[in-house]
XYZ file of C-alpha atoms in Angstrom:
535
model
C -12.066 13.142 8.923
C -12.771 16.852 9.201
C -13.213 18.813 5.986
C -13.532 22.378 8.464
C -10.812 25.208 8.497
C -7.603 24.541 10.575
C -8.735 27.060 13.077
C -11.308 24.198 14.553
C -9.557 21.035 13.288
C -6.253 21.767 15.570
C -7.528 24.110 18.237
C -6.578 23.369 21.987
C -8.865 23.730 25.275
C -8.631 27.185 24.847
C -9.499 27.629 21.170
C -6.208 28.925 20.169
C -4.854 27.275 16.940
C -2.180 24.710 18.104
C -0.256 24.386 15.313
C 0.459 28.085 14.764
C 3.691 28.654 13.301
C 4.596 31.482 15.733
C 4.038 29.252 18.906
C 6.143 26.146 17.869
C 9.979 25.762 18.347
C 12.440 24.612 16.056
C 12.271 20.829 17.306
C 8.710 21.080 17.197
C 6.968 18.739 13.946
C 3.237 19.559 13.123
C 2.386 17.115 10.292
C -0.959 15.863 8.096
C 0.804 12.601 6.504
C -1.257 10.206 6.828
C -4.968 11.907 5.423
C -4.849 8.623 3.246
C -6.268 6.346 6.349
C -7.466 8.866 8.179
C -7.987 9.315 11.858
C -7.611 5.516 13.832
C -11.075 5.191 15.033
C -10.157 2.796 17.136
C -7.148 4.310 18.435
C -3.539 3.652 18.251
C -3.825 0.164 18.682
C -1.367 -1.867 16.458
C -3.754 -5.082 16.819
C -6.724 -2.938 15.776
C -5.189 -1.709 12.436
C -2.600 1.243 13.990
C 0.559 1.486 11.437
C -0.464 -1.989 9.689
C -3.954 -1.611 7.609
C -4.066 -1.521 3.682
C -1.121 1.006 3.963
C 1.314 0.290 5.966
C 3.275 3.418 8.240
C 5.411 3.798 11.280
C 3.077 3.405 13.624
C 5.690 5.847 16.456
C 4.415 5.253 19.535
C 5.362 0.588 19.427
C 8.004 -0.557 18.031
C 8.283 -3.833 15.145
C 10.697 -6.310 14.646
C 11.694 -5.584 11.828
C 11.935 -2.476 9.943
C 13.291 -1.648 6.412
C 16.461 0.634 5.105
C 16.629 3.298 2.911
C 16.784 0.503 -0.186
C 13.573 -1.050 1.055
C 15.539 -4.223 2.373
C 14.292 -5.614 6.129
C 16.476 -4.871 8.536
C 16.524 -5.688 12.711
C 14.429 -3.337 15.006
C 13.872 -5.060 18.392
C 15.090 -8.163 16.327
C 18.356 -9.074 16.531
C 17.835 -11.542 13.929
C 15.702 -14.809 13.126
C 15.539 -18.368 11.317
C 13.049 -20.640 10.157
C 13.151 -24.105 10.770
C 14.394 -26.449 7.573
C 10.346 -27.282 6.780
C 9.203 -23.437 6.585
C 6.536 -23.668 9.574
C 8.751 -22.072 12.328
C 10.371 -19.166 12.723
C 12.467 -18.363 15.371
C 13.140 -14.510 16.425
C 15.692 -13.511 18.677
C 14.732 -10.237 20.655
C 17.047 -7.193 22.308
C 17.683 -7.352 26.039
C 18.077 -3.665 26.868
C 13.975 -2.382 25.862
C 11.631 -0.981 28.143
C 7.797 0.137 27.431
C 7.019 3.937 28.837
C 6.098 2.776 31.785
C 9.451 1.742 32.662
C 8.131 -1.789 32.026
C 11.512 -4.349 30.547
C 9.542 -5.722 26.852
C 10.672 -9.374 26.619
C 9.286 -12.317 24.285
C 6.890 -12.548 26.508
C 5.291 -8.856 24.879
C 5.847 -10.358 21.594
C 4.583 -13.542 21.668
C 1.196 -11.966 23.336
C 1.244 -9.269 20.632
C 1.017 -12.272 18.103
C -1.215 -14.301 19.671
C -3.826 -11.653 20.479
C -3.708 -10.225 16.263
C -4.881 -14.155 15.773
C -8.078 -13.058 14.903
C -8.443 -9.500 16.440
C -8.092 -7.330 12.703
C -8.842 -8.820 9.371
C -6.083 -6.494 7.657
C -3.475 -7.940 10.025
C -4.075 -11.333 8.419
C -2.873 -13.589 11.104
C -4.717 -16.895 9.758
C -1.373 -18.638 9.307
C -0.058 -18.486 12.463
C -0.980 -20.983 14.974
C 0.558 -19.592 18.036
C 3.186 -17.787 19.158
C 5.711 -18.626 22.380
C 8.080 -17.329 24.340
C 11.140 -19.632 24.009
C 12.939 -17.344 26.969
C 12.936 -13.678 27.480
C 14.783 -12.773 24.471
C 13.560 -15.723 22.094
C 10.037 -15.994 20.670
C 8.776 -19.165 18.364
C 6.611 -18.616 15.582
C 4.629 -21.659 14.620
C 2.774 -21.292 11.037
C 0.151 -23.407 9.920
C 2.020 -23.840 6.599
C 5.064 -22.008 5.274
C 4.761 -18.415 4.304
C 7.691 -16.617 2.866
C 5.731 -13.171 3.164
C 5.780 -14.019 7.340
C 8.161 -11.362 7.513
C 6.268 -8.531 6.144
C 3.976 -9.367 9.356
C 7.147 -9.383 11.402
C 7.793 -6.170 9.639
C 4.183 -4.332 10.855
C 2.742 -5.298 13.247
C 3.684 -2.931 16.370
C 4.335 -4.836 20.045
C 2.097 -4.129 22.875
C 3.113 -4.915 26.637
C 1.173 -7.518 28.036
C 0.806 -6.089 31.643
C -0.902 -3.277 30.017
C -2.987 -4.237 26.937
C -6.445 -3.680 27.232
C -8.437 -4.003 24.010
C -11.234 -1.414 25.026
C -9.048 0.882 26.404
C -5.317 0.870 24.664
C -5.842 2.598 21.613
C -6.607 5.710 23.814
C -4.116 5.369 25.702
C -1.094 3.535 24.379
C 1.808 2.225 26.142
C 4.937 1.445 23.602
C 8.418 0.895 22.873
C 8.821 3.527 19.837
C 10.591 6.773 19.502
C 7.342 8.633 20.575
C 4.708 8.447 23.251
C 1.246 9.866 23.087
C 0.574 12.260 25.292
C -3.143 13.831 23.906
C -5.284 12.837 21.119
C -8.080 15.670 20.332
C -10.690 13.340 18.973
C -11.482 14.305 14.956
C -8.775 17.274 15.463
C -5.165 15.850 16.097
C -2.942 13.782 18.257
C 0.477 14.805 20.195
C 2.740 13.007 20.025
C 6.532 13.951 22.520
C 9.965 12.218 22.698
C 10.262 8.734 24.693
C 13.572 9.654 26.355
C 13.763 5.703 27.285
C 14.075 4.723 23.561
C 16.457 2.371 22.534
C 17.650 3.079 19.096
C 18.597 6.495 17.474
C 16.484 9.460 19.023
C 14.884 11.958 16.880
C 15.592 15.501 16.418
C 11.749 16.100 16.855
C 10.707 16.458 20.618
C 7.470 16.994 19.466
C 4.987 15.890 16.858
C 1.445 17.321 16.140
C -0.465 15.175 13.921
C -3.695 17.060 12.308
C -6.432 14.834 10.545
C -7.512 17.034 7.676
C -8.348 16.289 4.129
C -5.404 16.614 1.387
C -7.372 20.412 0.287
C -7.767 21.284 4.056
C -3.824 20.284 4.351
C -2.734 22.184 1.276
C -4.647 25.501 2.822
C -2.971 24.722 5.714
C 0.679 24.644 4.322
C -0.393 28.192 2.197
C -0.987 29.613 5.619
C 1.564 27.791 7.451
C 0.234 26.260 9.781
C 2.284 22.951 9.105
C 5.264 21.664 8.860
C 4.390 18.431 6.440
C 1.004 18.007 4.559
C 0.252 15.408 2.630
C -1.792 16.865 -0.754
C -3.796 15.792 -3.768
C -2.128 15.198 -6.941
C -3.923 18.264 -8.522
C -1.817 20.398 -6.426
C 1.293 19.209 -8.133
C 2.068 22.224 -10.310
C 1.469 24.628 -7.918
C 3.491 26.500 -5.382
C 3.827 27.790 -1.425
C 5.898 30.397 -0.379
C 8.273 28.913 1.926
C 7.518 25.336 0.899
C 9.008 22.400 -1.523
C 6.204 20.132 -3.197
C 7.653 16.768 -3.375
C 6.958 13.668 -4.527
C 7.799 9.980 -2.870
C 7.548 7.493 -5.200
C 5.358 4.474 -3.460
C 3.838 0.344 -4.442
C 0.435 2.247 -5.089
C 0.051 1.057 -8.736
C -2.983 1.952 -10.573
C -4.348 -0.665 -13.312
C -7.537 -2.757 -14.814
C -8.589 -5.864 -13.936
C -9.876 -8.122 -16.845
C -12.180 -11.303 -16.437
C -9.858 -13.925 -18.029
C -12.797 -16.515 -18.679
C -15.472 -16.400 -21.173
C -19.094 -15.375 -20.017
C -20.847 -19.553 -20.052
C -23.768 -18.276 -17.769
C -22.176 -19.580 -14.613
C -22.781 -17.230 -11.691
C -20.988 -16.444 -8.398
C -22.508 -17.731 -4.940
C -24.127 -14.216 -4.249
C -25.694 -14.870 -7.936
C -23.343 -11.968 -9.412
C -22.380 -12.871 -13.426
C -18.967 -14.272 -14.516
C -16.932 -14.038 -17.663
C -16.651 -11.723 -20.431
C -16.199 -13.036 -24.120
C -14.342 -9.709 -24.867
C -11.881 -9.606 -22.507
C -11.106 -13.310 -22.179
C -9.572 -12.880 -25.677
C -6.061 -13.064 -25.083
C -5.579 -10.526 -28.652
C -7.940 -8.218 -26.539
C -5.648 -7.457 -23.901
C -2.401 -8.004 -25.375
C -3.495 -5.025 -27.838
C -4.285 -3.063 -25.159
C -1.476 -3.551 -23.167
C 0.772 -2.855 -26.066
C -1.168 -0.296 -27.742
C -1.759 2.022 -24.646
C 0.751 4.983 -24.431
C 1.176 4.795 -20.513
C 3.655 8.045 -20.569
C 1.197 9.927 -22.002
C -0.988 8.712 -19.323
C 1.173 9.665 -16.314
C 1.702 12.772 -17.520
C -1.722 13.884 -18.761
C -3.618 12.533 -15.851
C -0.446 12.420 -12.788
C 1.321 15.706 -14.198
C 4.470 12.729 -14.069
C 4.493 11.984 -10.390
C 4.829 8.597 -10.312
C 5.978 6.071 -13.043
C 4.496 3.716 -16.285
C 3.443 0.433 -14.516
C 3.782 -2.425 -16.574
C 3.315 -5.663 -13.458
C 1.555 -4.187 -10.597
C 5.194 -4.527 -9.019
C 7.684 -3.381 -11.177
C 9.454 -1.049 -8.284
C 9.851 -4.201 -5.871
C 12.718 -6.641 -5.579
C 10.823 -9.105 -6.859
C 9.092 -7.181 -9.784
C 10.168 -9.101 -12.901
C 12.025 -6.758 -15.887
C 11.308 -9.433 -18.147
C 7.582 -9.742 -17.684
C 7.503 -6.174 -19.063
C 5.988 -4.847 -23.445
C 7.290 -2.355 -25.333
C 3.835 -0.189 -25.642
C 2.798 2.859 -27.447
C 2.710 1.055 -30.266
C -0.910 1.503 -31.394
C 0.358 -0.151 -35.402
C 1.446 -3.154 -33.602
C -1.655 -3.376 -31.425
C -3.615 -3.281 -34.075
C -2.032 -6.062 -35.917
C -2.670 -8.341 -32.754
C -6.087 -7.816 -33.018
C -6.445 -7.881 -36.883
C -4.813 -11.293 -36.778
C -6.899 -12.768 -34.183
C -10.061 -12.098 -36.310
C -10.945 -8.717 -34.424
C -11.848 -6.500 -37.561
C -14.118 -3.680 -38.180
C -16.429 -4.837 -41.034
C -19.243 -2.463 -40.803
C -17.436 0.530 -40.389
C -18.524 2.106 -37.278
C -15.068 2.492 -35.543
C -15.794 -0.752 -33.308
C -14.453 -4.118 -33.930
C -15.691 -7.265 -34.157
C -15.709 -10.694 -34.114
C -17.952 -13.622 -34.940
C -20.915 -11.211 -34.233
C -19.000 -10.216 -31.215
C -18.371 -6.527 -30.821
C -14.436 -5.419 -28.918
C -17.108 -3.419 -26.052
C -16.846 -3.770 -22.748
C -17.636 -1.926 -19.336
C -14.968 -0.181 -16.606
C -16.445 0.176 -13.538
C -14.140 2.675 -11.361
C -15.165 4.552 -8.060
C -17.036 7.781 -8.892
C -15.875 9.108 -5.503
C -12.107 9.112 -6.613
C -11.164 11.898 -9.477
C -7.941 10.281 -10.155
C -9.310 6.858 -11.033
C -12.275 8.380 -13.264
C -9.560 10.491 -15.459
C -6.733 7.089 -15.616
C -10.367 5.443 -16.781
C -11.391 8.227 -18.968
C -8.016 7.538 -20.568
C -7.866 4.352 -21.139
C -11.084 4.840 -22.779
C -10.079 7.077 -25.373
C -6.921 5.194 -26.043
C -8.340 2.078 -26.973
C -10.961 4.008 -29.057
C -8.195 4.676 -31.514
C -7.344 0.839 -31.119
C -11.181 -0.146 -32.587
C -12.210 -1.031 -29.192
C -15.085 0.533 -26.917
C -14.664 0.876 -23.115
C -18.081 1.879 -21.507
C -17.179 3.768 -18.467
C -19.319 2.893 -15.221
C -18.589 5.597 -12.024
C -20.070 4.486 -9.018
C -19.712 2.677 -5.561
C -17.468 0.015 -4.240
C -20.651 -2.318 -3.939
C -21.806 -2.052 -7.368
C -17.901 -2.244 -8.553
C -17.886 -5.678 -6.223
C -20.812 -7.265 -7.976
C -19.500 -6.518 -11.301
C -15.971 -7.572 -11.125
C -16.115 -10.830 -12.423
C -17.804 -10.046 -15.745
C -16.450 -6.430 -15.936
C -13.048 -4.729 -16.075
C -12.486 -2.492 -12.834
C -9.982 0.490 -12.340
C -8.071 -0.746 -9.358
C -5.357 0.376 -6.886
C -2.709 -1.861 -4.559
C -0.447 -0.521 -2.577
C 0.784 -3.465 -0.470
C 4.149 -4.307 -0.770
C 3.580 -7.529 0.819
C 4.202 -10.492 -1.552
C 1.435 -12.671 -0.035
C -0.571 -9.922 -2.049
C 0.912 -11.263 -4.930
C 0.016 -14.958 -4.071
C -3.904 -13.926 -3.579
C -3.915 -11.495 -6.803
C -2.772 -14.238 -9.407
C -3.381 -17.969 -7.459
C -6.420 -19.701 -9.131
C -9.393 -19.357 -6.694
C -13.386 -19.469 -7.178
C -15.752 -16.503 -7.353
C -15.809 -14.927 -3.603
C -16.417 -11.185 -1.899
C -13.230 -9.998 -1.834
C -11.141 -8.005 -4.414
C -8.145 -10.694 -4.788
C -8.318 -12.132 -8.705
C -11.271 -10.411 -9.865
C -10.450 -11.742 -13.474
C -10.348 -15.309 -11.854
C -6.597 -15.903 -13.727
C -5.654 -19.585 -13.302
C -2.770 -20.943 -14.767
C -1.218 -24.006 -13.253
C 2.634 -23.137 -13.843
C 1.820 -19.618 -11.943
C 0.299 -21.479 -9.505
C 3.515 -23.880 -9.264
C 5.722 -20.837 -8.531
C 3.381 -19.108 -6.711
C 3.585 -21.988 -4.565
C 6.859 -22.477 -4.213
C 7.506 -19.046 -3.654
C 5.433 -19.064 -0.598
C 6.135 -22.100 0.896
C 9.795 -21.900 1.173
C 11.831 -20.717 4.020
C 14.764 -19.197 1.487
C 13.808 -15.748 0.860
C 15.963 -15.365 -2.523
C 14.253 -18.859 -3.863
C 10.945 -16.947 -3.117
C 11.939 -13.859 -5.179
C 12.789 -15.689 -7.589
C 9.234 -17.836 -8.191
C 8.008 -14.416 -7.962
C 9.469 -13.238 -10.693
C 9.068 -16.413 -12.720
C 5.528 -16.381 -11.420
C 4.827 -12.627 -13.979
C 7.257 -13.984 -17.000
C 9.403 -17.287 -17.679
C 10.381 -17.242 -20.862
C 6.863 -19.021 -22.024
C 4.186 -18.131 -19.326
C 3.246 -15.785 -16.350
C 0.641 -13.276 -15.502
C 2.804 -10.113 -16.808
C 1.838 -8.944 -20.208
C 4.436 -10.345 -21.575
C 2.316 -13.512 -21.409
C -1.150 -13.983 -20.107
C -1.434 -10.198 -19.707
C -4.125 -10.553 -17.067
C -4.041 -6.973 -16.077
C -3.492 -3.547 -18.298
C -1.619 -1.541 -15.189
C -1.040 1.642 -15.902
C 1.042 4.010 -13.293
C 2.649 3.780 -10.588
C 1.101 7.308 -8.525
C 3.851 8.769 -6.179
C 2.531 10.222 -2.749
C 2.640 14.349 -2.852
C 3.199 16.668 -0.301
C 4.120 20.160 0.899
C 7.389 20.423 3.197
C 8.661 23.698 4.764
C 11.819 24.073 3.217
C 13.759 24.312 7.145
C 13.172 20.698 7.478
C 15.666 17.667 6.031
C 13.796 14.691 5.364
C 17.336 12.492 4.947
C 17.131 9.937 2.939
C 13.598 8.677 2.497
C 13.141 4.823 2.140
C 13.028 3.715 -1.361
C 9.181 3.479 -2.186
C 7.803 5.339 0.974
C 5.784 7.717 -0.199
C 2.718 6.227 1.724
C 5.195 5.950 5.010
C 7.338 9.539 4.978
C 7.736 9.321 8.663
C 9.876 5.533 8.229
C 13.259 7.688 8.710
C 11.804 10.216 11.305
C 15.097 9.408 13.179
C 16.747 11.081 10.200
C 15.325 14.372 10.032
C 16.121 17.402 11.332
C 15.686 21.256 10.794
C 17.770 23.197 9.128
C 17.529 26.964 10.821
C 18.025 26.372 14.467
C 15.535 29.429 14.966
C 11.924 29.177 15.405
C 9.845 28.253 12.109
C 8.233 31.511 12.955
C 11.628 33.536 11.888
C 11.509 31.540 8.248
């Protein structure tokens, strides 16, 4: 990612700066959307991590099965629907006739089920280890045959971006990409930008845009860029919320990225993790501990004071999703109340020095966030000073994702997700052992989440899996929302911010998109049919 000025992060052959705003027309789009994942490295290569890593975006230049409406819901794309057999393990999807690649190439099932079966594998963030193959039942039917049955199969359905098989070379696609999408690439200015121009052979509803130039600058490089503007879109930092551009709207999308702390859930017996790393904490694995917290916190005053209010209180990790659970949900800011939880449990300050305890155990722990990311140090910062009022002692720890790793088991972390995946879900609250990844770091296991996780998973009805979801965070008696086991204190839900020239109309953006603003690029348009140079 380039931190430089625009002048040499956009400039053509010639050195001239590309995305002036006196040399572009009206259906011309220069954006900086996606400075959250950066530049591809690898290219835009769908089975490589293009439009389907941690965050999920329109990846333009392929098109997906599946896509999702203005509501969220998952609607056909090249689909024209699909079905999954009675036992959950395969899933039939029927594919449109009338699609050809760029190269005038007809897509078929045969694209599709090649797409599938080369992601097998090929990108850890693509997540394929369910699927055991993938074949081409005829040209417009593809069978889907999973290893066991996975609800959240669509969501991969939903991503992952179809490659034509005559053409798919792994060291050489991502340069040069041949799709089915709304756009083809036509240049891509290594560490400076990509172009991106109409593909006049594309099925469903064109674009205004004839033309897209995506920069790869920094959210502060971005914002300079919109004060001079030199863009169209830029994605921003947070701590550019309050502040204005002549010409411009700041908006804010809400998104899934929720922001919250991880507590180890079992008490600290000296057992260790197979790379030797320390589990348990006897603070934290009191269930008064983080039920006080969780009702004690003010998160308002949190999403104001640290987000300036772009985003929302998060009280489940997922309360924005269809299958976030309202009932799973505290009333909090009610520091009295918290402090009768703990006072009841035996947490009490006898000696006077503003910290809890109990039998000889003092209400102290650590919060390990990244020191690399300001919003996550001031949400921690927070929290800290909250629960100081509360009589317990957070012992803030800034530093690097390794360190955080090691730690996570014995320590609270400040976390993010932004998946909107429910297999996410499954990993984040199923009972599993001590590993490397970031999935349970509190090591929650409770068998009757694990039953609905479970079921919600392994059934082929989509509604019955919402459902166990929800029962999963709260049902009536148990569940990993803090209306039970309260395994997590989550805090906010952050929206994605960003600068807009006020001649373009977004539409309708899908519900949640912030991370995704170009989902409904078919949508938008400008609204001065003169050049943005006129504005």
């Amino acid at each position: 990612m380039d931190d430089s000025e625009l002048g040499s992060a956009s400039g053509s052959e010639s050195g001239s700066v590309s995305a002036s705003s006196t040399s572009r027309a009206s259906d011309e789009l220069v954006v900086n959307v996606y400075s959250h994942t950066g530049e591809p490295e690898t290219g835009f290569d769908p089975l490589l991590g293009w439009g389907c890593g941690h965050v999920n975006f329109e990846p333009l230049i392929q098109s997906t099965l599946f896509k999702t409406d203005d509501e969220g819901a998952i609607i056909n794309d090249l689909a024209t629907g699909y079905s999954a057999s009675p036992d959950g393990k395969t899933w039939t999807v029927n594919v449109r006739d009338d699609v050809k690649f760029t190269d005038g190439e007809k897509l078929t099932a045969e694209d599709v089920a090649f797409t599938f079966n080369t992601a097998i594998g090929s990108n850890s963030e693509l997540d394929m280890s369910n699927l055991e193959n993938a074949r081409a039942v005829n040209d417009t039917a593809v069978e889907f045959n999973l290893k066991e049955p996975q609800s959240s199969f669509i969501w991969r359905l939903r991503y992952v971006g179809i490659v034509p098989e005559h053409a798919y070379k792994k060291e050489t696609y991502g340069a040069s990409p041949i799709g089915s999408g709304p756009y083809k690439l036509v240049q891509w200015d290594k560490g400076q930008q990509a172009i991106f121009e109409l593909n006049d052979n594309y099925y469903g509803q064109k674009p205004y845009f004839k033309k897209i130039t995506m920069l790869f600058l920094d959210r502060d490089t971005a914002f300079a860029a919109a004060k001079s503007g030199n863009v169209d879109i830029a994605e921003i930092d947070i701590t550019h919320a309050n502040q204005s551009i002549n010409g411009y709207d700041i908006i804010s999308l809400p998104s899934s990225r929720a922001f919250g702390v991880s507590f180890p859930m079992q008490n600290n017996t000296g057992k260790k993790s197979l790379t030797g790393d320390t589990i348990g904490n006897n603070v934290t694995a009191d269930i008064a501990i983080r039920k006080a917290l969780n009702t004690g916190i003010d998160r308002k005053a949190i999403l104001d004071g640290v987000i300036y209010g772009k985003g929302d209180v998060e009280y489940t990790g997922v309360d924005q999703r269809t299958f976030g659970n309202p009932e799973a949900r505290i009333k909090d800011s009610k520091p009295e109340e918290a402090i009768k939880i703990l006072e009841d449990a035996g947490w009490k300050d006898t000696d006077g020095d503003g910290i809890r305890e109990k039998d000889g155990t003092k209400a102290e722990f650590k919060l390990y966030y990244s020191s690399s990311d300001q919003t996550r140090q001031a949400l921690s910062v927070a929290v800290s000073e909250q629960a100081k009022k509360l009589g317990i002692k957070i012992n803030l720890v800034g530093t690097n994702w390794d360190e955080i790793y090691a730690n996570q088991y014995s320590s609270a972390v400040l976390y993010a997700y932004s998946s909107i995946d429910t297999f996410n879900l499954y990993q984040q609250y199923h009972t599993k052992e001590a590993d490397d990844t970031y999935r349970n770091p509190g090591l929650y296991s409770n068998p009757v989440v694990d039953g609905y996780l479970e079921t919600a998973l392994r059934t082929s009805d989509q509604e019955q899996a919402i459902e166990n979801w929800k029962l999963a965070a709260y049902d009536g008696n148990t569940g990993f929302g803090p209306s039970a086991d309260a395994t997590w204190l989550w805090l906010v839900t952050m929206d994605y911010l960003y600068a807009v020239d006020e001649t373009v109309d977004m539409g309708t953006p899908e519900k949640n998109s912030g991370s995704d603003i170009l989902g409904n690029i078919y949508e938008w348009t400008r609204t001065s049919a003169t050049d943005t140079a006129q504005k």
